[in-house]
Each structure stands twice: as structure tokens, then as C-alpha cells.
């Protein structure tokens, strides 16, 4: 087993997720299954397996939808503002 690729992917994943703030954490956690689904779809294309491609596309779409639902909205920062006033006043 090639441990170099495993260690590089672990390092890349940790470095990619370290700068995520507290408010963005739910969106990132919801985005990770979407990335895994994309990897599954790509491997399905490489293997020529249509069922894996469809399953990966479905997982990717659901992960993307979940990340859109869980992302912070402008009204989460200041409840005094209307949803149409972005960026916040004074920023």
C-alpha cells in the first residue's frame, strides 16, 4: 500500500479545512459528502460503471443542496438588517 499518497491527501485535507471559521463549519461539513460523491462519479467514469456514476452524481447533488441550506446568510450576522442589504452597513 502506498502510504505517500495517503499522507499527502491527509495533509492536503487538513490544510484545506484549517482556515474554516466557526460560522462556516456547517457548510464545509455538508460540502464534504459532495466532494466524496464527485470522486465516486469520476471513478465510475474511469471504470465505465454507470451505476457508480449515477450514485456519485446523486450524492454530489445532495451534498451541494445541503451545503446551500446550511451556509450562513447575511441575516445571521445582524438581525436588524433586511435580507436585501448586503454587505452590512459600516463594513
PDB file of N, CA and C in Angstrom:
ATOM      1  N   UNK A   1       0.846  -1.175   0.000  1.00  0.00           N
ATOM      2  CA  UNK A   1       0.000   0.000   0.000  1.00  0.00           C
ATOM      3  C   UNK A   1       0.889   1.235   0.000  1.00  0.00           C
ATOM      4  N   UNK A   2       0.505   2.191  -0.812  1.00  0.00           N
ATOM      5  CA  UNK A   2       1.288   3.406  -0.948  1.00  0.00           C
ATOM      6  C   UNK A   2       0.885   4.397   0.143  1.00  0.00           C
ATOM      7  N   UNK A   3       1.748   4.561   1.125  1.00  0.00           N
ATOM      8  CA  UNK A   3       1.435   5.478   2.226  1.00  0.00           C
ATOM      9  C   UNK A   3       1.755   6.927   1.880  1.00  0.00           C
ATOM     10  N   UNK A   4       2.552   7.147   0.841  1.00  0.00           N
ATOM     11  CA  UNK A   4       2.894   8.521   0.464  1.00  0.00           C
ATOM     12  C   UNK A   4       1.652   9.267  -0.018  1.00  0.00           C
ATOM     13  N   UNK A   5       0.870   8.624  -0.865  1.00  0.00           N
ATOM     14  CA  UNK A   5      -0.354   9.254  -1.356  1.00  0.00           C
ATOM     15  C   UNK A   5      -1.358   9.489  -0.237  1.00  0.00           C
ATOM     16  N   UNK A   6      -1.432   8.546   0.684  1.00  0.00           N
ATOM     17  CA  UNK A   6      -2.336   8.694   1.820  1.00  0.00           C
ATOM     18  C   UNK A   6      -1.916   9.868   2.696  1.00  0.00           C
ATOM     19  N   UNK A   7      -0.639   9.979   2.961  1.00  0.00           N
ATOM     20  CA  UNK A   7      -0.152  11.068   3.804  1.00  0.00           C
ATOM     21  C   UNK A   7      -0.310  12.426   3.108  1.00  0.00           C
ATOM     22  N   UNK A   8      -0.076  12.471   1.811  1.00  0.00           N
ATOM     23  CA  UNK A   8      -0.254  13.727   1.080  1.00  0.00           C
ATOM     24  C   UNK A   8      -1.721  14.154   1.052  1.00  0.00           C
ATOM     25  N   UNK A   9      -2.618  13.198   0.861  1.00  0.00           N
ATOM     26  CA  UNK A   9      -4.043  13.542   0.853  1.00  0.00           C
ATOM     27  C   UNK A   9      -4.514  13.977   2.240  1.00  0.00           C
ATOM     28  N   UNK A  10      -3.994  13.352   3.285  1.00  0.00           N
ATOM     29  CA  UNK A  10      -4.325  13.759   4.650  1.00  0.00           C
ATOM     30  C   UNK A  10      -3.820  15.167   4.928  1.00  0.00           C
ATOM     31  N   UNK A  11      -2.602  15.452   4.529  1.00  0.00           N
ATOM     32  CA  UNK A  11      -2.030  16.782   4.712  1.00  0.00           C
ATOM     33  C   UNK A  11      -2.816  17.828   3.929  1.00  0.00           C
ATOM     34  N   UNK A  12      -3.170  17.509   2.690  1.00  0.00           N
ATOM     35  CA  UNK A  12      -3.941  18.430   1.867  1.00  0.00           C
ATOM     36  C   UNK A  12      -5.314  18.699   2.493  1.00  0.00           C
ATOM     37  N   UNK A  13      -5.965  17.663   2.989  1.00  0.00           N
ATOM     38  CA  UNK A  13      -7.279  17.837   3.610  1.00  0.00           C
ATOM     39  C   UNK A  13      -7.227  18.677   4.862  1.00  0.00           C
ATOM     40  N   UNK A  14      -6.222  18.439   5.689  1.00  0.00           N
ATOM     41  CA  UNK A  14      -6.089  19.215   6.924  1.00  0.00           C
ATOM     42  C   UNK A  14      -5.782  20.674   6.600  1.00  0.00           C
ATOM     43  N   UNK A  15      -4.886  20.913   5.659  1.00  0.00           N
ATOM     44  CA  UNK A  15      -4.539  22.293   5.305  1.00  0.00           C
ATOM     45  C   UNK A  15      -5.702  23.016   4.630  1.00  0.00           C
ATOM     46  N   UNK A  16      -6.548  22.287   3.948  1.00  0.00           N
ATOM     47  CA  UNK A  16      -7.701  22.889   3.295  1.00  0.00           C
ATOM     48  C   UNK A  16      -8.775  23.298   4.307  1.00  0.00           C
ATOM     49  N   UNK A  17      -8.926  22.523   5.370  1.00  0.00           N
ATOM     50  CA  UNK A  17     -10.002  22.776   6.327  1.00  0.00           C
ATOM     51  C   UNK A  17      -9.578  23.583   7.548  1.00  0.00           C
ATOM     52  N   UNK A  18      -8.298  23.785   7.754  1.00  0.00           N
ATOM     53  CA  UNK A  18      -7.850  24.527   8.930  1.00  0.00           C
ATOM     54  C   UNK A  18      -8.350  25.971   8.974  1.00  0.00           C
ATOM     55  N   UNK A  19      -8.351  26.723   7.863  1.00  0.00           N
ATOM     56  CA  UNK A  19      -8.760  28.124   7.970  1.00  0.00           C
ATOM     57  C   UNK A  19     -10.272  28.356   8.055  1.00  0.00           C
ATOM     58  N   UNK A  20     -11.067  27.309   8.122  1.00  0.00           N
ATOM     59  CA  UNK A  20     -12.520  27.472   8.158  1.00  0.00           C
ATOM     60  C   UNK A  20     -12.924  28.003   9.524  1.00  0.00           C
ATOM     61  N   UNK A  21     -13.711  29.072   9.507  1.00  0.00           N
ATOM     62  CA  UNK A  21     -14.171  29.671  10.752  1.00  0.00           C
ATOM     63  C   UNK A  21     -15.345  28.928  11.342  1.00  0.00           C
ATOM     64  N   UNK A  22     -15.738  29.368  12.510  1.00  0.00           N
ATOM     65  CA  UNK A  22     -16.820  28.707  13.235  1.00  0.00           C
ATOM     66  C   UNK A  22     -18.151  28.836  12.502  1.00  0.00           C
ATOM     67  N   UNK A  23     -18.399  29.975  11.868  1.00  0.00           N
ATOM     68  CA  UNK A  23     -19.680  30.171  11.184  1.00  0.00           C
ATOM     69  C   UNK A  23     -19.785  29.355   9.909  1.00  0.00           C
ATOM     70  N   UNK A  24     -18.662  29.038   9.288  1.00  0.00           N
ATOM     71  CA  UNK A  24     -18.677  28.315   8.027  1.00  0.00           C
ATOM     72  C   UNK A  24     -18.563  26.800   8.200  1.00  0.00           C
ATOM     73  N   UNK A  25     -18.368  26.331   9.406  1.00  0.00           N
ATOM     74  CA  UNK A  25     -18.154  24.903   9.632  1.00  0.00           C
ATOM     75  C   UNK A  25     -19.319  24.029   9.162  1.00  0.00           C
ATOM     76  N   UNK A  26     -20.587  24.383   9.403  1.00  0.00           N
ATOM     77  CA  UNK A  26     -21.666  23.519   8.910  1.00  0.00           C
ATOM     78  C   UNK A  26     -21.689  23.410   7.387  1.00  0.00           C
ATOM     79  N   UNK A  27     -21.372  24.486   6.700  1.00  0.00           N
ATOM     80  CA  UNK A  27     -21.353  24.429   5.241  1.00  0.00           C
ATOM     81  C   UNK A  27     -20.234  23.534   4.741  1.00  0.00           C
ATOM     82  N   UNK A  28     -19.090  23.580   5.409  1.00  0.00           N
ATOM     83  CA  UNK A  28     -17.961  22.730   4.993  1.00  0.00           C
ATOM     84  C   UNK A  28     -18.258  21.273   5.290  1.00  0.00           C
ATOM     85  N   UNK A  29     -18.852  21.001   6.437  1.00  0.00           N
ATOM     86  CA  UNK A  29     -19.204  19.626   6.777  1.00  0.00           C
ATOM     87  C   UNK A  29     -20.231  19.084   5.788  1.00  0.00           C
ATOM     88  N   UNK A  30     -21.141  19.927   5.326  1.00  0.00           N
ATOM     89  CA  UNK A  30     -22.119  19.495   4.331  1.00  0.00           C
ATOM     90  C   UNK A  30     -21.496  19.363   2.950  1.00  0.00           C
ATOM     91  N   UNK A  31     -20.414  20.086   2.691  1.00  0.00           N
ATOM     92  CA  UNK A  31     -19.776  20.040   1.380  1.00  0.00           C
ATOM     93  C   UNK A  31     -18.905  18.795   1.207  1.00  0.00           C
ATOM     94  N   UNK A  32     -18.394  18.244   2.294  1.00  0.00           N
ATOM     95  CA  UNK A  32     -17.511  17.080   2.195  1.00  0.00           C
ATOM     96  C   UNK A  32     -18.173  15.858   1.561  1.00  0.00           C
ATOM     97  N   UNK A  33     -19.436  15.514   1.884  1.00  0.00           N
ATOM     98  CA  UNK A  33     -20.063  14.394   1.162  1.00  0.00           C
ATOM     99  C   UNK A  33     -20.213  14.667  -0.336  1.00  0.00           C
ATOM    100  N   UNK A  34     -20.412  15.936  -0.679  1.00  0.00           N
ATOM    101  CA  UNK A  34     -20.496  16.273  -2.091  1.00  0.00           C
ATOM    102  C   UNK A  34     -19.185  16.015  -2.809  1.00  0.00           C
ATOM    103  N   UNK A  35     -18.078  16.314  -2.149  1.00  0.00           N
ATOM    104  CA  UNK A  35     -16.764  16.032  -2.747  1.00  0.00           C
ATOM    105  C   UNK A  35     -16.536  14.529  -2.874  1.00  0.00           C
ATOM    106  N   UNK A  36     -16.981  13.773  -1.886  1.00  0.00           N
ATOM    107  CA  UNK A  36     -16.841  12.321  -1.960  1.00  0.00           C
ATOM    108  C   UNK A  36     -17.698  11.752  -3.084  1.00  0.00           C
ATOM    109  N   UNK A  37     -18.883  12.305  -3.280  1.00  0.00           N
ATOM    110  CA  UNK A  37     -19.730  11.866  -4.381  1.00  0.00           C
ATOM    111  C   UNK A  37     -19.123  12.191  -5.730  1.00  0.00           C
ATOM    112  N   UNK A  38     -18.474  13.342  -5.826  1.00  0.00           N
ATOM    113  CA  UNK A  38     -17.803  13.704  -7.069  1.00  0.00           C
ATOM    114  C   UNK A  38     -16.662  12.737  -7.356  1.00  0.00           C
ATOM    115  N   UNK A  39     -15.916  12.376  -6.324  1.00  0.00           N
ATOM    116  CA  UNK A  39     -14.841  11.400  -6.513  1.00  0.00           C
ATOM    117  C   UNK A  39     -15.404  10.048  -6.942  1.00  0.00           C
ATOM    118  N   UNK A  40     -16.539   9.659  -6.380  1.00  0.00           N
ATOM    119  CA  UNK A  40     -17.161   8.398  -6.772  1.00  0.00           C
ATOM    120  C   UNK A  40     -17.631   8.448  -8.224  1.00  0.00           C
ATOM    121  N   UNK A  41     -18.198   9.573  -8.638  1.00  0.00           N
ATOM    122  CA  UNK A  41     -18.649   9.701 -10.024  1.00  0.00           C
ATOM    123  C   UNK A  41     -17.477   9.647 -10.996  1.00  0.00           C
ATOM    124  N   UNK A  42     -16.375  10.288 -10.643  1.00  0.00           N
ATOM    125  CA  UNK A  42     -15.188  10.262 -11.506  1.00  0.00           C
ATOM    126  C   UNK A  42     -14.621   8.856 -11.595  1.00  0.00           C
ATOM    127  N   UNK A  43     -14.605   8.139 -10.468  1.00  0.00           N
ATOM    128  CA  UNK A  43     -14.108   6.763 -10.526  1.00  0.00           C
ATOM    129  C   UNK A  43     -15.064   5.868 -11.314  1.00  0.00           C
ATOM    130  N   UNK A  44     -16.353   6.171 -11.287  1.00  0.00           N
ATOM    131  CA  UNK A  44     -17.302   5.434 -12.111  1.00  0.00           C
ATOM    132  C   UNK A  44     -17.071   5.657 -13.590  1.00  0.00           C
ATOM    133  N   UNK A  45     -16.724   6.903 -13.964  1.00  0.00           N
ATOM    134  CA  UNK A  45     -16.369   7.175 -15.355  1.00  0.00           C
ATOM    135  C   UNK A  45     -15.115   6.407 -15.746  1.00  0.00           C
ATOM    136  N   UNK A  46     -14.135   6.370 -14.846  1.00  0.00           N
ATOM    137  CA  UNK A  46     -12.875   5.684 -15.155  1.00  0.00           C
ATOM    138  C   UNK A  46     -13.084   4.183 -15.311  1.00  0.00           C
ATOM    139  N   UNK A  47     -13.988   3.614 -14.504  1.00  0.00           N
ATOM    140  CA  UNK A  47     -14.246   2.176 -14.575  1.00  0.00           C
ATOM    141  C   UNK A  47     -15.286   1.807 -15.627  1.00  0.00           C
ATOM    142  N   UNK A  48     -16.015   2.799 -16.123  1.00  0.00           N
ATOM    143  CA  UNK A  48     -17.074   2.518 -17.079  1.00  0.00           C
ATOM    144  C   UNK A  48     -18.317   1.950 -16.422  1.00  0.00           C
ATOM    145  N   UNK A  49     -18.530   2.271 -15.144  1.00  0.00           N
ATOM    146  CA  UNK A  49     -19.662   1.759 -14.391  1.00  0.00           C
ATOM    147  C   UNK A  49     -20.696   2.871 -14.247  1.00  0.00           C
ATOM    148  N   UNK A  50     -21.796   2.752 -14.978  1.00  0.00           N
ATOM    149  CA  UNK A  50     -22.819   3.789 -14.985  1.00  0.00           C
ATOM    150  C   UNK A  50     -23.557   3.931 -13.672  1.00  0.00           C
ATOM    151  N   UNK A  51     -23.721   2.831 -12.945  1.00  0.00           N
ATOM    152  CA  UNK A  51     -24.430   2.900 -11.670  1.00  0.00           C
ATOM    153  C   UNK A  51     -23.633   3.714 -10.655  1.00  0.00           C
ATOM    154  N   UNK A  52     -22.322   3.549 -10.641  1.00  0.00           N
ATOM    155  CA  UNK A  52     -21.480   4.317  -9.731  1.00  0.00           C
ATOM    156  C   UNK A  52     -21.483   5.793 -10.125  1.00  0.00           C
ATOM    157  N   UNK A  53     -21.525   6.067 -11.419  1.00  0.00           N
ATOM    158  CA  UNK A  53     -21.588   7.456 -11.882  1.00  0.00           C
ATOM    159  C   UNK A  53     -22.889   8.101 -11.407  1.00  0.00           C
ATOM    160  N   UNK A  54     -24.007   7.406 -11.560  1.00  0.00           N
ATOM    161  CA  UNK A  54     -25.290   7.959 -11.129  1.00  0.00           C
ATOM    162  C   UNK A  54     -25.356   8.133  -9.616  1.00  0.00           C
ATOM    163  N   UNK A  55     -24.842   7.151  -8.872  1.00  0.00           N
ATOM    164  CA  UNK A  55     -24.842   7.267  -7.413  1.00  0.00           C
ATOM    165  C   UNK A  55     -23.955   8.421  -6.962  1.00  0.00           C
ATOM    166  N   UNK A  56     -22.790   8.560  -7.578  1.00  0.00           N
ATOM    167  CA  UNK A  56     -21.903   9.668  -7.231  1.00  0.00           C
ATOM    168  C   UNK A  56     -22.510  11.015  -7.564  1.00  0.00           C
ATOM    169  N   UNK A  57     -23.207  11.107  -8.696  1.00  0.00           N
ATOM    170  CA  UNK A  57     -23.868  12.358  -9.060  1.00  0.00           C
ATOM    171  C   UNK A  57     -24.989  12.690  -8.083  1.00  0.00           C
ATOM    172  N   UNK A  58     -25.720  11.680  -7.640  1.00  0.00           N
ATOM    173  CA  UNK A  58     -26.786  11.909  -6.667  1.00  0.00           C
ATOM    174  C   UNK A  58     -26.219  12.371  -5.329  1.00  0.00           C
ATOM    175  N   UNK A  59     -25.142  11.748  -4.881  1.00  0.00           N
ATOM    176  CA  UNK A  59     -24.507  12.157  -3.623  1.00  0.00           C
ATOM    177  C   UNK A  59     -23.953  13.568  -3.743  1.00  0.00           C
ATOM    178  N   UNK A  60     -23.362  13.893  -4.896  1.00  0.00           N
ATOM    179  CA  UNK A  60     -22.834  15.234  -5.110  1.00  0.00           C
ATOM    180  C   UNK A  60     -23.938  16.271  -5.074  1.00  0.00           C
ATOM    181  N   UNK A  61     -25.042  15.995  -5.732  1.00  0.00           N
ATOM    182  CA  UNK A  61     -26.157  16.955  -5.757  1.00  0.00           C
ATOM    183  C   UNK A  61     -26.753  17.138  -4.371  1.00  0.00           C
ATOM    184  N   UNK A  62     -26.898  16.058  -3.612  1.00  0.00           N
ATOM    185  CA  UNK A  62     -27.465  16.204  -2.278  1.00  0.00           C
ATOM    186  C   UNK A  62     -26.501  16.920  -1.338  1.00  0.00           C
ATOM    187  N   UNK A  63     -25.206  16.674  -1.478  1.00  0.00           N
ATOM    188  CA  UNK A  63     -24.228  17.395  -0.657  1.00  0.00           C
ATOM    189  C   UNK A  63     -24.198  18.871  -0.989  1.00  0.00           C
ATOM    190  N   UNK A  64     -24.322  19.203  -2.282  1.00  0.00           N
ATOM    191  CA  UNK A  64     -24.365  20.601  -2.683  1.00  0.00           C
ATOM    192  C   UNK A  64     -25.620  21.284  -2.140  1.00  0.00           C
ATOM    193  N   UNK A  65     -26.763  20.610  -2.236  1.00  0.00           N
ATOM    194  CA  UNK A  65     -28.010  21.184  -1.723  1.00  0.00           C
ATOM    195  C   UNK A  65     -27.933  21.380  -0.209  1.00  0.00           C
ATOM    196  N   UNK A  66     -27.343  20.426   0.492  1.00  0.00           N
ATOM    197  CA  UNK A  66     -27.203  20.549   1.939  1.00  0.00           C
ATOM    198  C   UNK A  66     -26.266  21.689   2.308  1.00  0.00           C
ATOM    199  N   UNK A  67     -25.208  21.886   1.534  1.00  0.00           N
ATOM    200  CA  UNK A  67     -24.298  22.991   1.836  1.00  0.00           C
ATOM    201  C   UNK A  67     -24.954  24.338   1.543  1.00  0.00           C
ATOM    202  N   UNK A  68     -25.843  24.405   0.557  1.00  0.00           N
ATOM    203  CA  UNK A  68     -26.557  25.656   0.287  1.00  0.00           C
ATOM    204  C   UNK A  68     -27.560  25.970   1.395  1.00  0.00           C
ATOM    205  N   UNK A  69     -28.159  24.945   1.963  1.00  0.00           N
ATOM    206  CA  UNK A  69     -29.119  25.163   3.039  1.00  0.00           C
ATOM    207  C   UNK A  69     -28.409  25.574   4.330  1.00  0.00           C
ATOM    208  N   UNK A  70     -27.241  25.024   4.591  1.00  0.00           N
ATOM    209  CA  UNK A  70     -26.574  25.265   5.868  1.00  0.00           C
ATOM    210  C   UNK A  70     -25.579  26.412   5.845  1.00  0.00           C
ATOM    211  N   UNK A  71     -25.432  27.104   4.720  1.00  0.00           N
ATOM    212  CA  UNK A  71     -24.466  28.201   4.670  1.00  0.00           C
ATOM    213  C   UNK A  71     -24.992  29.399   5.453  1.00  0.00           C
ATOM    214  N   UNK A  72     -24.087  30.213   5.995  1.00  0.00           N
ATOM    215  CA  UNK A  72     -24.540  31.399   6.729  1.00  0.00           C
ATOM    216  C   UNK A  72     -25.147  32.428   5.781  1.00  0.00           C
ATOM    217  N   UNK A  73     -26.209  33.032   6.204  1.00  0.00           N
ATOM    218  CA  UNK A  73     -26.881  34.045   5.410  1.00  0.00           C
ATOM    219  C   UNK A  73     -26.555  35.427   5.961  1.00  0.00           C
ATOM    220  N   UNK A  74     -26.752  36.465   5.167  1.00  0.00           N
ATOM    221  CA  UNK A  74     -26.455  37.809   5.666  1.00  0.00           C
ATOM    222  C   UNK A  74     -27.252  38.167   6.902  1.00  0.00           C
ATOM    223  N   UNK A  75     -28.462  37.647   7.067  1.00  0.00           N
ATOM    224  CA  UNK A  75     -29.257  37.980   8.247  1.00  0.00           C
ATOM    225  C   UNK A  75     -28.746  37.271   9.490  1.00  0.00           C
ATOM    226  N   UNK A  76     -27.881  36.263   9.348  1.00  0.00           N
ATOM    227  CA  UNK A  76     -27.326  35.591  10.512  1.00  0.00           C
ATOM    228  C   UNK A  76     -26.340  36.481  11.264  1.00  0.00           C
ATOM    229  N   UNK A  77     -25.756  37.451  10.580  1.00  0.00           N
ATOM    230  CA  UNK A  77     -24.756  38.297  11.206  1.00  0.00           C
ATOM    231  C   UNK A  77     -25.383  39.430  11.997  1.00  0.00           C
ATOM    232  N   UNK A  78     -26.459  40.003  11.486  1.00  0.00           N
ATOM    233  CA  UNK A  78     -27.106  41.116  12.153  1.00  0.00           C
ATOM    234  C   UNK A  78     -28.599  41.023  11.873  1.00  0.00           C
ATOM    235  N   UNK A  79     -29.368  40.745  12.893  1.00  0.00           N
ATOM    236  CA  UNK A  79     -30.801  40.538  12.680  1.00  0.00           C
ATOM    237  C   UNK A  79     -31.544  41.849  12.452  1.00  0.00           C
ATOM    238  N   UNK A  80     -30.885  43.008  12.612  1.00  0.00           N
ATOM    239  CA  UNK A  80     -31.533  44.293  12.405  1.00  0.00           C
ATOM    240  C   UNK A  80     -31.669  44.633  10.924  1.00  0.00           C
ATOM    241  N   UNK A  81     -30.889  44.001  10.062  1.00  0.00           N
ATOM    242  CA  UNK A  81     -30.881  44.342   8.650  1.00  0.00           C
ATOM    243  C   UNK A  81     -31.896  43.515   7.882  1.00  0.00           C
ATOM    244  N   UNK A  82     -32.319  44.067   6.762  1.00  0.00           N
ATOM    245  CA  UNK A  82     -33.183  43.298   5.877  1.00  0.00           C
ATOM    246  C   UNK A  82     -32.319  42.353   5.049  1.00  0.00           C
ATOM    247  N   UNK A  83     -32.880  41.262   4.521  1.00  0.00           N
ATOM    248  CA  UNK A  83     -32.073  40.312   3.733  1.00  0.00           C
ATOM    249  C   UNK A  83     -31.503  40.920   2.460  1.00  0.00           C
ATOM    250  N   UNK A  84     -32.053  42.049   1.988  1.00  0.00           N
ATOM    251  CA  UNK A  84     -31.588  42.648   0.757  1.00  0.00           C
ATOM    252  C   UNK A  84     -30.394  43.582   0.952  1.00  0.00           C
ATOM    253  N   UNK A  85     -30.076  43.923   2.190  1.00  0.00           N
ATOM    254  CA  UNK A  85     -28.987  44.866   2.440  1.00  0.00           C
ATOM    255  C   UNK A  85     -27.688  44.115   2.722  1.00  0.00           C
ATOM    256  N   UNK A  86     -26.995  43.767   1.687  1.00  0.00           N
ATOM    257  CA  UNK A  86     -25.711  43.081   1.816  1.00  0.00           C
ATOM    258  C   UNK A  86     -24.721  43.773   0.926  1.00  0.00           C
ATOM    259  N   UNK A  87     -23.579  44.145   1.312  1.00  0.00           N
ATOM    260  CA  UNK A  87     -22.876  43.901   2.572  1.00  0.00           C
ATOM    261  C   UNK A  87     -23.432  44.749   3.707  1.00  0.00           C
ATOM    262  N   UNK A  88     -23.096  44.375   4.932  1.00  0.00           N
ATOM    263  CA  UNK A  88     -23.638  45.095   6.088  1.00  0.00           C
ATOM    264  C   UNK A  88     -23.191  46.556   6.106  1.00  0.00           C
ATOM    265  N   UNK A  89     -24.014  47.398   6.662  1.00  0.00           N
ATOM    266  CA  UNK A  89     -23.676  48.804   6.767  1.00  0.00           C
ATOM    267  C   UNK A  89     -22.480  48.975   7.700  1.00  0.00           C
ATOM    268  N   UNK A  90     -21.564  49.813   7.307  1.00  0.00           N
ATOM    269  CA  UNK A  90     -20.380  50.070   8.129  1.00  0.00           C
ATOM    270  C   UNK A  90     -19.257  49.088   7.916  1.00  0.00           C
ATOM    271  N   UNK A  91     -19.420  48.154   6.996  1.00  0.00           N
ATOM    272  CA  UNK A  91     -18.362  47.171   6.778  1.00  0.00           C
ATOM    273  C   UNK A  91     -17.435  47.602   5.681  1.00  0.00           C
TER     274      UNK A  91
END
